[in-house]
C-alpha atoms as one frame of an Amber mdcrd trajectory, in Angstrom:
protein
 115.488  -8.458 -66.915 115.954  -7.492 -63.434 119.626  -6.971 -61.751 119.984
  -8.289 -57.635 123.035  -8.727 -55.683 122.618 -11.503 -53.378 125.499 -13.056
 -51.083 127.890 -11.189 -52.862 127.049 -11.974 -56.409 125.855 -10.043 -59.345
 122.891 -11.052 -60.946 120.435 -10.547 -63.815 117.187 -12.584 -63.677 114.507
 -12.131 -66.143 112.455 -14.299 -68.916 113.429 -15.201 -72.325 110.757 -15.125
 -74.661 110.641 -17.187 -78.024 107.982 -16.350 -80.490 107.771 -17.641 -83.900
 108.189 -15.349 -86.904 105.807 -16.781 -89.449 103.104 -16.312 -86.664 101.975
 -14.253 -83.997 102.192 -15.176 -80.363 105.055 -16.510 -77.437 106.261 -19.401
 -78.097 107.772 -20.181 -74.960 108.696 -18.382 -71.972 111.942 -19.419 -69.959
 113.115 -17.752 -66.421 116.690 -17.232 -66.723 119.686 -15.991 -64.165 122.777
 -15.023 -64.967 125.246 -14.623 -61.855 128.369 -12.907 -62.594 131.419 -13.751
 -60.501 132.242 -11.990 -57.381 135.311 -11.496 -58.443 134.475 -10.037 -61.771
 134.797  -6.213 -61.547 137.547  -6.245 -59.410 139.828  -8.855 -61.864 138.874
  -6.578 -64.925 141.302  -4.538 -66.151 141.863  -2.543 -69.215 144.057  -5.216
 -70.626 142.074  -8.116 -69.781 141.394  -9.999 -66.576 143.878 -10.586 -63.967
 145.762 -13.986 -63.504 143.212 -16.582 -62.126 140.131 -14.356 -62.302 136.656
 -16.363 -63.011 135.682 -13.903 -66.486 132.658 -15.873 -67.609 129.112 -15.912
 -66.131 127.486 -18.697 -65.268 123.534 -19.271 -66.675 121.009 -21.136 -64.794
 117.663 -22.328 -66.043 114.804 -21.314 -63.560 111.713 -22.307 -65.495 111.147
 -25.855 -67.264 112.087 -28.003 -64.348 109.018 -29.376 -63.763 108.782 -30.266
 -67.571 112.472 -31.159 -68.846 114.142 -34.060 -68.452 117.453 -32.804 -67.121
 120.716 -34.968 -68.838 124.516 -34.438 -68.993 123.974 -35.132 -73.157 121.195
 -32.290 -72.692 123.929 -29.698 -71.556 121.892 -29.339 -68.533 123.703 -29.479
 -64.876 122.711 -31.076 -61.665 122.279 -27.092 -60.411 120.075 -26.555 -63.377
 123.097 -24.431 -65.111 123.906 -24.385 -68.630 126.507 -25.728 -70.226 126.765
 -23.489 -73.005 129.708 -23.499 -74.876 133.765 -24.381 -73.973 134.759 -20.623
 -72.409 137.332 -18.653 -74.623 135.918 -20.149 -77.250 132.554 -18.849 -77.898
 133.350 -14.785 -79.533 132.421 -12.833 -76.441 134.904 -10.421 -74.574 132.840
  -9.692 -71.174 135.254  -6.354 -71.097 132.442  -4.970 -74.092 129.041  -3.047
 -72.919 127.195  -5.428 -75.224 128.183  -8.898 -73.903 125.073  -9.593 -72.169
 123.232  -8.855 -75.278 125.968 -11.433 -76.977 125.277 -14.110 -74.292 121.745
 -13.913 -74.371 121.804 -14.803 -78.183 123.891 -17.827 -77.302 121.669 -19.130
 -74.597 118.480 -17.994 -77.251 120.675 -20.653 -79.412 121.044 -23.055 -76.889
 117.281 -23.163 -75.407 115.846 -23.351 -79.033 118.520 -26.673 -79.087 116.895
 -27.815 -76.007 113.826 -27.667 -76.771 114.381 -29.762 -79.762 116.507 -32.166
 -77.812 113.657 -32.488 -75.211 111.091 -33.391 -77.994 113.860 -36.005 -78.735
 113.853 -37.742 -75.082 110.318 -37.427 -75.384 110.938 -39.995 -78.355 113.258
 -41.835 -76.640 110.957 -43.164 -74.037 108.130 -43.620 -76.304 110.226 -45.599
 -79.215 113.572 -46.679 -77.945 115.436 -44.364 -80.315 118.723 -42.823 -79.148
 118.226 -38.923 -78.127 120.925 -37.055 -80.170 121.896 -33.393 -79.219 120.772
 -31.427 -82.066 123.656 -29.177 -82.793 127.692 -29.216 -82.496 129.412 -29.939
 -79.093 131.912 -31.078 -77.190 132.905 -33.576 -75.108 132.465 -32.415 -71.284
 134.925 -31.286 -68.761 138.723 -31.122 -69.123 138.150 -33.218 -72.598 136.187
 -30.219 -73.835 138.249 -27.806 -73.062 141.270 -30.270 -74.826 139.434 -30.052
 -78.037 138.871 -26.568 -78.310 142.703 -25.882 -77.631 143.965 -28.490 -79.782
 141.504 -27.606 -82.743 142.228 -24.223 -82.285 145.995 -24.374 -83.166 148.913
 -23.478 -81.173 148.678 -21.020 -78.536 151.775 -19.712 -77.204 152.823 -19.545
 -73.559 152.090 -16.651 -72.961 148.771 -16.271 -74.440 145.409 -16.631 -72.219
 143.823 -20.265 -72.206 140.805 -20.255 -73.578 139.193 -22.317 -71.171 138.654
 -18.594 -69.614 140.847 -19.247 -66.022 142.713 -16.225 -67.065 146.151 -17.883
 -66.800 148.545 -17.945 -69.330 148.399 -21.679 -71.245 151.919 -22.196 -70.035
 150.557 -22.242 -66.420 147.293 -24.062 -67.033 145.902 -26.570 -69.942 149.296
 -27.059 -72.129 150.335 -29.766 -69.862 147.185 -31.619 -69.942 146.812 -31.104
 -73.877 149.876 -32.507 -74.423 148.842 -35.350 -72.347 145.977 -35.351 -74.324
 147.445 -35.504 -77.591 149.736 -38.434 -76.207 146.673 -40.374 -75.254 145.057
 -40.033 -78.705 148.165 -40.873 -81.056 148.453 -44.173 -78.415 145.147 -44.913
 -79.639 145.251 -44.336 -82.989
């Protein structure tokens, strides 16, 4: 991995190798960047991050684009970003010395997922049959970010949202989940 600061970002670009255990050799290669917000040292604090501070790096996928099919059910942006997991939820405090080390196992996670969901659109065209994502998820956007608060319980007001704005949930998602919630007992 190699660290740059370009137009006012922090970033870490590199590859991330997957070999097989049972057998000698690279499996596959991916180029990765991870760009940190520019924002992101200055909003951390001892306590946390600061009211409306960005606290989660964003991933992009360098490699593979000449090769993967790139889908919204493939967790795969127009920019060629990752979505990788509803923010707050996913165990990773970016205040720790090993979070990079933590996020690079989830995007290991993720591109071995990818890979498998790629052989699947492969399929798809070939046979007709419906790709499936190959692990958990979520629904995208707000929605996402509705079902990780509401399955995680209550959160008081006070409390950080975990959708990782760095608001408390009394100033950001707990009107919208209880919108949510509305909209789902209507349909039920």
């Amino acid at each position: 991995m190699r660290a740059s600061t370009r137009f006012g970002l922090a970033g870490i670009a590199g590859d991330l190798l997957l070999a097989n255990k049972y057998s000698e050799g690279i499996r596959d290669r991916f180029r990765i960047l991870v760009i940190y917000p520019s924002d992101f040292l200055q909003a951390l604090t001892s306590e946390g991050f600061s009211d409306g501070a960005q606290t989660h790096p964003a991933v992009y996928l360098i490699s593979h684009h000449d090769v993967w099919e790139q889908t919204i059910d493939g967790h795969i942006l127009s920019d060629w970003s990752l979505c990788l997991y509803v923010k707050g939820e996913v165990d990773i405090d970016f205040r720790h010395f090993n979070s990079l080390e933590r996020l690079l196992e989830v995007v290991k996670t993720f591109l071995i997922l990818e890979r498998i969901y790629q052989r699947r659109l492969a399929r798809q065209r070939a046979t007709g049959e419906k790709a499936l994502w190959p692990g958990p998820q979520r629904s995208h956007g707000l929605d996402g970010y509705l079902e990780a608060i509401a399955e995680r319980g209550r959160l008081g007001d006070d409390e950080l949202c975990i959708c990782g704005s760095g608001l408390p949930f009394s100033r950001c998602h707990k009107e919208p989940l209880r919108e949510f919630r509305d909209q789902r007992q209507e349909a039920a």
